[in-house]
Amino acid sequence: MTRVGVLASGNGTNLQALIDALNREGSSVQVAVTICNVPGAKALARAQQAGVATELLPSKGVTDRTAYDAQLVGLLHKHRIDLVCLAGYMRLLTPGFLQAFPNQVLNIHPSLLPAFPGMHAIRQALEAGVKVTGCTVHFVDEGTDTGPIIAQTAVPVLDGDDENKLAERIHHQEHRLYPAVVSKLAAEPFSIQGRRVMTQGAF
Ligand code: GAR
């Protein structure tokens, strides 16, 4: 059994997609805990509704990121987590955290990285006038959306798109891609050569 810990800060639609796809009878990979840094975030309610354990570790006003992340690692160990998925988790992770989970931390981002990292990726794509954007699942390193890329899905930018319309189509693809990547990485061997992630087959 691969036990997944999800870190979320907001709405949690990607958390929901992971739970819906993975937390089924007989599944060998399951979301085992959701940890949230924002009190009252919808992600917490989603996890509770699905019967997934939750932990709240408020980050507002926290200045010692190393100590905060050490607490996060402690919570993940308490829940015997093998794989960590960031799902709208809007904080950078410290080296200590990443050393505790080497090549075991994933993130989803709403652009075709390395284009448009950071905040407001969908707005950035619209402002740049690109005709294709999308979503990316990648391993997390110490940078902002800079880790090795595992899988991407392209989404066309249509005439008449605004941020909401484009976000809806990107989120739809995120909700398909993220569970597919997590299932595959949990089930099959992969390797990282330089910045290239080698998996068996496509997503
Ligand atoms: C998702 O679109 C995810 O790609 C993005 O936040 C959203 C969270 O939505 N993450 C980033 O921008 C990370 N840099 P959700 O809370 O509904 O899953």
XYZ file of C-alpha atoms and ligand atoms in Angstrom:
221
model
C 0.000 0.000 0.000
C 1.329 3.440 -0.952
C 0.138 6.024 1.559
C -0.213 9.502 0.043
C -0.170 12.700 2.075
C -1.741 15.725 0.395
C -0.740 19.280 1.339
C -3.384 21.843 0.394
C -4.124 25.498 1.094
C -7.379 26.207 -0.709
C -10.343 24.828 -2.567
C -8.954 21.313 -2.888
C -10.445 20.210 -6.199
C -7.229 18.336 -6.998
C -7.356 16.732 -3.552
C -10.913 15.670 -4.372
C -9.816 14.187 -7.706
C -7.057 12.219 -5.970
C -9.446 10.903 -3.306
C -12.116 10.002 -5.868
C -9.639 8.120 -8.061
C -7.487 6.461 -5.405
C -9.527 5.858 -2.260
C -11.457 2.881 -3.591
C -11.888 -0.586 -2.192
C -8.822 -2.698 -2.992
C -6.716 0.210 -4.262
C -2.991 -0.121 -3.568
C -2.514 3.644 -3.302
C -4.613 5.846 -1.047
C -4.782 9.399 0.243
C -4.107 8.730 3.939
C -3.933 12.289 5.297
C -4.613 15.848 4.190
C -2.564 18.557 5.851
C -3.725 22.132 5.486
C -1.986 25.377 6.464
C -5.108 27.581 6.200
C -7.887 27.263 8.815
C -11.297 26.846 7.198
C -9.941 25.905 3.763
C -12.440 23.884 1.734
C -9.802 21.182 1.241
C -10.167 20.246 4.925
C -13.932 19.798 4.602
C -13.488 17.709 1.456
C -11.081 15.341 3.221
C -13.311 15.056 6.283
C -16.328 14.356 4.083
C -14.409 11.522 2.421
C -13.284 10.045 5.744
C -9.634 10.980 5.177
C -7.608 12.025 8.238
C -6.838 15.747 8.458
C -4.237 17.864 10.191
C -4.248 21.648 10.439
C -0.885 23.396 10.812
C -1.533 27.136 10.430
C 1.313 28.971 8.719
C 0.107 32.562 9.029
C 2.778 34.679 10.708
C 5.276 31.804 10.742
C 8.784 33.088 10.041
C 10.881 30.025 10.879
C 10.180 27.942 7.775
C 12.658 25.246 8.807
C 10.912 24.637 12.130
C 7.485 24.737 10.463
C 8.542 22.187 7.837
C 10.035 19.958 10.555
C 6.574 19.866 12.135
C 5.081 18.993 8.740
C 7.559 16.135 8.342
C 6.620 14.919 11.819
C 2.930 14.839 10.884
C 3.633 12.998 7.630
C 5.740 10.416 9.483
C 3.001 10.034 12.092
C 0.657 9.032 9.255
C 3.336 6.748 7.685
C 3.293 8.649 4.387
C 5.285 7.333 1.405
C 4.445 9.984 -1.193
C 3.600 13.680 -0.736
C 1.335 15.497 -3.214
C 1.076 19.274 -3.205
C -2.388 20.292 -4.393
C -2.736 24.054 -4.397
C -0.227 24.267 -1.518
C 1.067 27.805 -1.767
C 4.304 27.601 0.228
C 7.847 26.729 -0.786
C 9.313 23.670 0.919
C 12.639 23.866 2.732
C 15.699 21.666 2.045
C 15.073 19.753 5.286
C 11.598 18.755 4.145
C 12.816 17.656 0.717
C 15.654 15.621 2.275
C 13.066 13.794 4.403
C 11.160 12.773 1.235
C 13.730 12.441 -1.588
C 12.037 12.129 -5.013
C 8.762 11.613 -3.151
C 7.187 15.074 -3.403
C 4.964 15.969 -6.382
C 3.256 19.199 -7.400
C 0.662 20.140 -9.976
C 0.863 23.498 -11.712
C -1.564 25.117 -14.195
C 0.822 25.795 -17.082
C 3.187 23.966 -19.374
C 6.325 24.475 -17.275
C 8.900 25.933 -17.550
C 6.503 28.582 -18.904
C 4.593 30.662 -16.359
C 5.808 29.420 -12.965
C 4.602 30.944 -9.710
C 1.366 32.725 -8.958
C -1.422 33.443 -11.483
C -0.051 31.074 -14.133
C -3.318 31.123 -16.109
C -3.420 34.924 -16.161
C 0.239 34.967 -17.205
C -0.547 32.686 -20.170
C -3.455 34.864 -21.306
C -1.362 38.016 -21.015
C 1.473 36.415 -23.002
C -0.959 35.563 -25.806
C 0.068 31.914 -26.112
C -2.261 29.654 -28.094
C -1.538 26.563 -26.014
C -1.062 26.220 -22.284
C -1.924 23.331 -19.951
C -0.877 21.652 -16.730
C 2.253 19.967 -15.411
C 2.957 17.395 -12.721
C 6.549 17.616 -11.521
C 8.846 16.592 -8.691
C 9.341 19.391 -6.207
C 12.706 20.989 -5.598
C 13.604 24.122 -3.651
C 12.545 26.500 -6.425
C 9.141 27.762 -7.477
C 7.706 25.157 -9.874
C 11.198 24.254 -11.114
C 11.580 20.522 -10.376
C 11.894 17.694 -12.947
C 8.788 17.341 -15.112
C 6.888 14.047 -14.981
C 3.859 14.639 -17.232
C 2.040 17.428 -19.015
C -1.292 17.933 -20.745
C -1.792 20.683 -23.316
C -4.913 22.843 -23.298
C -5.675 25.213 -26.198
C -6.343 28.880 -25.474
C -9.544 29.767 -27.329
C -10.704 33.108 -28.678
C -12.932 34.626 -26.035
C -11.237 32.846 -23.125
C -11.012 34.742 -19.875
C -9.189 33.520 -16.779
C -12.239 31.646 -15.453
C -13.067 29.840 -18.689
C -9.481 28.790 -19.297
C -9.036 27.778 -15.647
C -12.054 25.511 -15.865
C -10.630 23.611 -18.844
C -7.158 23.388 -17.268
C -8.575 22.154 -13.963
C -10.513 19.471 -15.831
C -7.220 18.174 -17.236
C -5.450 18.506 -13.873
C -8.073 16.293 -12.265
C -7.391 13.559 -14.833
C -3.591 13.888 -14.957
C -2.682 14.048 -11.263
C -4.319 10.769 -10.163
C -2.953 9.026 -13.276
C 0.600 10.120 -12.422
C 0.297 9.176 -8.749
C -1.092 5.723 -9.598
C 1.662 5.066 -12.112
C 4.547 6.265 -9.941
C 3.253 4.162 -7.054
C 2.964 1.047 -9.227
C 5.893 1.175 -11.644
C 9.610 1.934 -11.453
C 10.825 5.312 -12.692
C 14.205 7.003 -12.947
C 15.435 10.582 -12.988
C 18.347 11.240 -15.356
C 19.507 14.824 -14.984
C 16.260 16.751 -15.239
C 14.492 14.062 -17.264
C 12.010 11.745 -15.579
C 11.713 8.375 -17.297
C 8.508 6.436 -16.767
C 7.144 3.417 -18.602
C 4.660 4.611 -21.208
C 2.526 7.723 -21.317
C -0.193 9.049 -19.054
C -4.463 24.241 -9.177
O -4.839 24.776 -10.423
C -2.972 24.012 -9.121
O -2.443 23.675 -10.373
C -2.483 25.367 -8.667
O -3.405 25.770 -7.694
C -4.690 25.256 -8.056
C -5.293 24.633 -6.825
O -6.626 24.275 -7.052
N -1.148 25.297 -8.138
C -0.221 26.228 -8.347
O -0.423 27.261 -8.949
C 1.148 25.888 -7.764
N 2.133 26.803 -8.210
P -7.375 23.275 -6.077
O -7.145 23.782 -4.656
O -8.806 23.375 -6.473
O -6.793 21.907 -6.278
